[in-house]
Amino acid sequence: MKVVSTQRSQVLAGRLATALNIPVIDTRWQKFPDGEIYVRAEQPAEKVVICGSILTSDDLVEILLLKDIYSESDITLVIPYMGYARQDKQFNPGEPLSARAIARILGADVSRVYTVNIHEKSVLNHFHTEAADVTLSSPAAEYIKTLSLDEPLILSPDEGALHLAEDVAGYGKWESDYLQKTRLSGDKVRIEPKSVQVSGRDVVILDDIISTGGTQATAASMLYEQGARSIHTVGIHGVLASGAYTRLTSAGIASISCSDTIERACSTYSAAPVLAEYL
Ligand code: R5P
């Protein structure tokens, strides 16, 4: 078995190969003058792990091209961060079910797919091949331990994401809760934990995706007003769209962290050991 990576996921692919003690295939990526992508991976492989996160449409095309290069091989596709997975429903008439559209093309002609903390598990059904989601609750918890916080409270930004906060909190025997939004007037909302007081406490706001950072920054400002001692933010996937760092730091967030499903300056823990176990 060998690992081949898209341009986006080179660090994680390298860590995965090290964890599995298998080689990484030398790959070249280039762009034609018209913007088309060129990929070349010369080494043959009977079994190949394609590792590629999808943050942009080019990332998606690179995976399709790698799948084509290895179309004679047994392919395991690892999608550490699957963009488009948030559009998992038709919210308005005339919209695509984007997650389904992407999953269908990715799942074709591969033996199995692994995603990591996919936004919505039902998306796995659209791959039309064996598909499983891997959770990074354990390495996220190990990272939180390194912050040496005093009995941190692990908060999820909404009730829907509480299972992730509970899971992570379980590893450290910490308390968990979710944030509830109450509309006070036309333009005023209050965000506070459903049942736990934050006054004097170290708080970790945990979410599957940190995108614009807006959710976390708004919550942090309000939790500081309620007396929180320190607020840290931990995401599984650091999308960190333009301006997110500024938004988060100016809200007084003490530390920003995410995994290497998308390689960022704040990637403090890796998906590789957990993915390696599955592979
Ligand atoms: C949404 O459903 C996700 O779980 C995250 O809460 C969301 O993507 C965070 O977005 P942002 O960082 O832009 O507030």
PDB file of N, CA and C and ligand atoms in Angstrom, residues 86 119 207-215, ligand 1:
ATOM      1  N   ARG A  86     -21.721  20.900   4.286  1.00  0.00           N
ATOM      2  CA  ARG A  86     -22.720  21.646   5.057  1.00  0.00           C
ATOM      3  C   ARG A  86     -24.022  21.840   4.281  1.00  0.00           C
ATOM      4  N   HIS A 119     -19.459  16.991   8.673  1.00  0.00           N
ATOM      5  CA  HIS A 119     -20.459  17.864   9.289  1.00  0.00           C
ATOM      6  C   HIS A 119     -21.780  17.131   9.548  1.00  0.00           C
ATOM      7  N   ASP A 207     -15.911  23.304  18.176  1.00  0.00           N
ATOM      8  CA  ASP A 207     -16.823  23.187  17.032  1.00  0.00           C
ATOM      9  C   ASP A 207     -16.176  22.297  15.976  1.00  0.00           C
ATOM     10  N   ASP A 208     -17.004  21.718  15.115  1.00  0.00           N
ATOM     11  CA  ASP A 208     -16.388  20.884  14.066  1.00  0.00           C
ATOM     12  C   ASP A 208     -15.624  21.753  13.064  1.00  0.00           C
ATOM     13  N   ILE A 209     -16.197  22.912  12.725  1.00  0.00           N
ATOM     14  CA  ILE A 209     -15.561  23.788  11.727  1.00  0.00           C
ATOM     15  C   ILE A 209     -15.413  25.193  12.312  1.00  0.00           C
ATOM     16  N   ILE A 210     -14.234  25.779  12.149  1.00  0.00           N
ATOM     17  CA  ILE A 210     -14.112  27.220  12.392  1.00  0.00           C
ATOM     18  C   ILE A 210     -13.940  27.834  11.012  1.00  0.00           C
ATOM     19  N   SER A 211     -14.947  28.551  10.569  1.00  0.00           N
ATOM     20  CA  SER A 211     -14.883  29.097   9.216  1.00  0.00           C
ATOM     21  C   SER A 211     -14.547  30.588   9.266  1.00  0.00           C
ATOM     22  N   THR A 212     -15.554  31.448   9.405  1.00  0.00           N
ATOM     23  CA  THR A 212     -15.248  32.886   9.526  1.00  0.00           C
ATOM     24  C   THR A 212     -14.827  33.232  10.955  1.00  0.00           C
ATOM     25  N   GLY A 213     -15.068  32.321  11.890  1.00  0.00           N
ATOM     26  CA  GLY A 213     -14.780  32.589  13.295  1.00  0.00           C
ATOM     27  C   GLY A 213     -15.876  33.408  13.967  1.00  0.00           C
ATOM     28  N   GLY A 214     -16.900  33.778  13.202  1.00  0.00           N
ATOM     29  CA  GLY A 214     -17.962  34.634  13.727  1.00  0.00           C
ATOM     30  C   GLY A 214     -18.703  34.017  14.907  1.00  0.00           C
ATOM     31  N   THR A 215     -19.019  32.718  14.780  1.00  0.00           N
ATOM     32  CA  THR A 215     -19.758  32.024  15.845  1.00  0.00           C
ATOM     33  C   THR A 215     -18.963  32.096  17.147  1.00  0.00           C
TER      34      THR A 215
HETATM   35  C1  R5P B   1     -22.009  25.017  11.283  1.00  0.00           C
HETATM   36  O1  R5P B   1     -22.996  24.348  11.198  1.00  0.00           O
HETATM   37  C2  R5P B   1     -20.682  24.535  11.772  1.00  0.00           C
HETATM   38  O2  R5P B   1     -20.788  23.497  12.696  1.00  0.00           O
HETATM   39  C3  R5P B   1     -19.910  25.687  12.387  1.00  0.00           C
HETATM   40  O3  R5P B   1     -20.581  26.114  13.555  1.00  0.00           O
HETATM   41  C4  R5P B   1     -19.807  26.840  11.452  1.00  0.00           C
HETATM   42  O4  R5P B   1     -19.299  26.414  10.227  1.00  0.00           O
HETATM   43  C5  R5P B   1     -18.906  27.922  12.023  1.00  0.00           C
HETATM   44  O5  R5P B   1     -18.875  28.956  11.107  1.00  0.00           O
HETATM   45  P1  R5P B   1     -18.219  30.338  11.429  1.00  0.00           P
HETATM   46  O6  R5P B   1     -16.829  30.090  11.924  1.00  0.00           O
HETATM   47  O7  R5P B   1     -18.241  31.044  10.095  1.00  0.00           O
HETATM   48  O8  R5P B   1     -19.063  31.058  12.438  1.00  0.00           O
END
